[in-house]
């Protein structure tokens, strides 16, 4: 069923099949439709790896993203949860 808020349905579906969240897939698909795929790929890439962050910073980021159930996680599981959000 077509979704009027998704500007590039094929890209959205491809991203979902790769395992991306609905939110992330929609954001990428809409950005690609607005600016072109190559422009979207060039944006970002300035943040360090989550592996370099402290646990406190990782928990702060999880809270910012509205992720729940992170307080008792180990660093590696917290990083995985953030990457798969």
XYZ file of N, CA and C in Angstrom:
255
model
N 0.851 -1.174 0.000
C 0.000 0.000 0.000
C 0.897 1.236 0.000
N 0.766 2.131 -0.971
C 1.600 3.323 -1.051
C 1.360 4.251 0.147
N 2.429 4.845 0.605
C 2.374 5.775 1.721
C 2.751 7.149 1.193
N 1.852 8.122 1.308
C 2.093 9.434 0.733
C 3.238 10.181 1.408
N 3.611 9.787 2.624
C 4.711 10.471 3.295
C 6.079 9.936 2.852
N 6.110 8.808 2.171
C 7.362 8.236 1.654
C 7.498 8.669 0.202
N 8.587 9.372 -0.098
C 8.768 9.934 -1.436
C 9.424 8.965 -2.420
N 10.148 7.977 -1.913
C 10.803 6.996 -2.771
C 10.498 5.606 -2.202
N 9.354 5.053 -2.590
C 8.863 3.787 -2.032
C 9.832 2.626 -2.256
N 10.423 2.538 -3.448
C 11.318 1.417 -3.746
C 12.531 1.444 -2.828
N 13.146 2.604 -2.686
C 14.304 2.719 -1.809
C 13.904 2.408 -0.370
N 12.758 2.893 0.053
C 12.258 2.617 1.407
C 12.133 1.110 1.636
N 11.505 0.413 0.716
C 11.316 -1.041 0.847
C 12.654 -1.772 0.847
N 13.593 -1.331 0.004
C 14.922 -1.951 -0.032
C 15.640 -1.775 1.310
N 15.540 -0.584 1.874
C 16.179 -0.313 3.160
C 15.547 -1.135 4.280
N 14.229 -1.304 4.247
C 13.548 -2.114 5.256
C 13.975 -3.572 5.153
N 14.147 -4.084 3.904
C 14.588 -5.466 3.708
C 15.998 -5.673 4.235
N 16.815 -4.606 4.227
C 18.175 -4.681 4.759
C 18.185 -4.671 6.284
N 17.039 -4.375 6.883
C 16.947 -4.390 8.337
C 16.909 -3.025 8.996
N 16.812 -1.969 8.212
C 16.737 -0.631 8.778
C 15.370 -0.397 9.400
N 15.328 0.455 10.426
C 14.055 0.776 11.068
C 13.172 1.563 10.103
N 11.883 1.594 10.378
C 10.950 2.347 9.535
C 11.341 3.818 9.492
N 11.696 4.356 10.657
C 12.066 5.772 10.755
C 13.297 6.084 9.905
N 14.324 5.262 10.041
C 15.565 5.489 9.300
C 15.346 5.314 7.801
N 14.628 4.281 7.412
C 14.363 4.035 5.993
C 13.578 5.191 5.379
N 12.584 5.700 6.099
C 11.789 6.823 5.590
C 12.647 8.070 5.457
N 13.491 8.322 6.442
C 14.355 9.505 6.418
C 15.310 9.456 5.229
N 15.920 8.304 4.986
C 16.861 8.169 3.877
C 16.139 8.252 2.532
N 15.006 7.561 2.412
C 14.258 7.557 1.150
C 13.773 8.961 0.798
N 13.285 9.696 1.781
C 12.793 11.048 1.516
C 13.931 12.009 1.197
N 15.066 11.858 1.863
C 16.221 12.702 1.573
C 16.746 12.417 0.169
N 16.767 11.144 -0.216
C 17.240 10.776 -1.556
C 16.322 11.340 -2.621
N 15.028 11.343 -2.354
C 14.075 11.878 -3.328
C 14.238 13.391 -3.461
N 14.555 14.056 -2.361
C 14.674 15.513 -2.377
C 16.008 15.994 -2.936
N 17.106 15.332 -2.577
C 18.431 15.822 -2.947
C 19.193 14.916 -3.896
N 18.702 13.726 -4.147
C 19.406 12.764 -4.989
C 20.218 11.808 -4.139
N 20.340 10.573 -4.601
C 21.021 9.530 -3.819
C 22.471 9.868 -3.518
N 23.197 10.429 -4.474
C 24.615 10.692 -4.241
C 24.815 11.778 -3.196
N 23.936 12.770 -3.149
C 24.049 13.833 -2.147
C 23.779 13.301 -0.753
N 22.863 12.361 -0.630
C 22.541 11.791 0.673
C 23.722 10.998 1.213
N 24.404 10.278 0.355
C 25.545 9.478 0.781
C 26.721 10.313 1.245
N 26.843 11.542 0.779
C 27.958 12.406 1.156
C 27.733 13.087 2.494
N 26.479 13.213 2.906
C 26.165 13.900 4.154
C 26.581 13.042 5.339
N 27.014 13.687 6.404
C 27.317 12.977 7.645
C 28.700 12.387 7.660
N 28.880 11.374 8.490
C 30.157 10.700 8.570
C 31.177 11.390 9.449
N 30.763 12.386 10.258
C 31.706 13.128 11.064
C 31.755 12.644 12.508
N 30.821 11.830 12.906
C 30.772 11.345 14.277
C 31.692 10.138 14.430
N 32.293 10.030 15.608
C 33.152 8.890 15.878
C 32.339 7.620 16.056
N 33.019 6.514 16.080
C 32.375 5.227 16.269
C 31.808 5.140 17.677
N 30.651 4.487 17.825
C 30.079 4.287 19.149
C 31.047 3.538 20.057
N 31.923 2.745 19.485
C 32.888 1.994 20.282
C 33.835 2.912 21.051
N 34.014 4.138 20.559
C 34.894 5.101 21.209
C 34.184 5.927 22.278
N 32.856 5.835 22.356
C 32.076 6.617 23.316
C 32.127 5.967 24.694
N 31.914 6.788 25.726
C 31.797 6.253 27.085
C 30.391 5.675 27.261
N 30.226 4.816 28.252
C 28.913 4.226 28.529
C 27.919 5.329 28.885
N 28.362 6.327 29.644
C 27.472 7.440 30.014
C 26.978 8.178 28.773
N 27.857 8.414 27.809
C 27.466 9.091 26.571
C 26.520 8.223 25.741
N 26.775 6.923 25.728
C 25.898 6.003 24.993
C 24.495 5.995 25.599
N 24.414 5.986 26.923
C 23.112 6.006 27.592
C 22.397 7.327 27.341
N 23.144 8.413 27.324
C 22.549 9.723 27.026
C 21.971 9.730 25.611
N 22.696 9.165 24.670
C 22.225 9.098 23.277
C 20.988 8.216 23.166
N 20.972 7.098 23.879
C 19.815 6.209 23.872
C 18.583 6.944 24.407
N 18.770 7.725 25.442
C 17.661 8.502 26.004
C 17.159 9.533 24.995
N 18.093 10.219 24.303
C 17.723 11.208 23.285
C 16.881 10.579 22.179
N 17.199 9.334 21.829
C 16.496 8.639 20.750
C 15.201 7.978 21.213
N 14.944 8.015 22.514
C 13.717 7.415 23.035
C 13.773 5.905 23.139
N 14.970 5.362 23.211
C 15.147 3.922 23.345
C 14.943 3.561 24.815
N 14.259 2.460 25.063
C 14.054 2.030 26.441
C 14.801 0.726 26.702
N 14.985 0.404 27.979
C 15.615 -0.857 28.353
C 17.117 -0.888 28.167
N 17.777 0.247 28.293
C 19.214 0.291 28.058
C 20.036 0.383 29.347
N 19.417 0.654 30.470
C 20.170 0.962 31.686
C 21.043 -0.195 32.181
N 20.612 -1.416 32.021
C 21.394 -2.550 32.513
C 22.243 -3.237 31.464
N 22.319 -2.675 30.266
C 23.056 -3.321 29.185
C 24.560 -3.102 29.298
N 25.315 -4.061 28.809
C 26.760 -3.883 28.705
C 27.025 -2.897 27.567
N 28.244 -2.402 27.514
C 28.586 -1.425 26.480
C 28.360 -1.997 25.080
N 28.788 -3.224 24.846
C 28.651 -3.806 23.504
C 27.179 -3.989 23.119
N 26.343 -4.388 24.084
C 24.917 -4.555 23.789
C 24.241 -3.201 23.591
N 24.690 -2.193 24.329
C 24.149 -0.840 24.162
C 24.507 -0.274 22.791
N 25.754 -0.514 22.367
C 26.180 -0.077 21.029
C 25.329 -0.765 19.964
N 25.104 -2.062 20.104
C 24.283 -2.790 19.136
C 22.864 -2.250 19.099
N 22.312 -1.938 20.261
C 20.944 -1.410 20.335
C 20.858 -0.055 19.633
N 21.862 0.797 19.818
C 21.882 2.098 19.159
C 22.038 1.960 17.638
N 22.881 1.051 17.218
C 23.094 0.862 15.777
C 21.862 0.298 15.088
N 21.080 -0.492 15.807
C 19.906 -1.120 15.207
C 18.628 -0.326 15.415
N 18.761 0.845 16.009
C 17.578 1.676 16.244
C 17.057 2.227 14.939
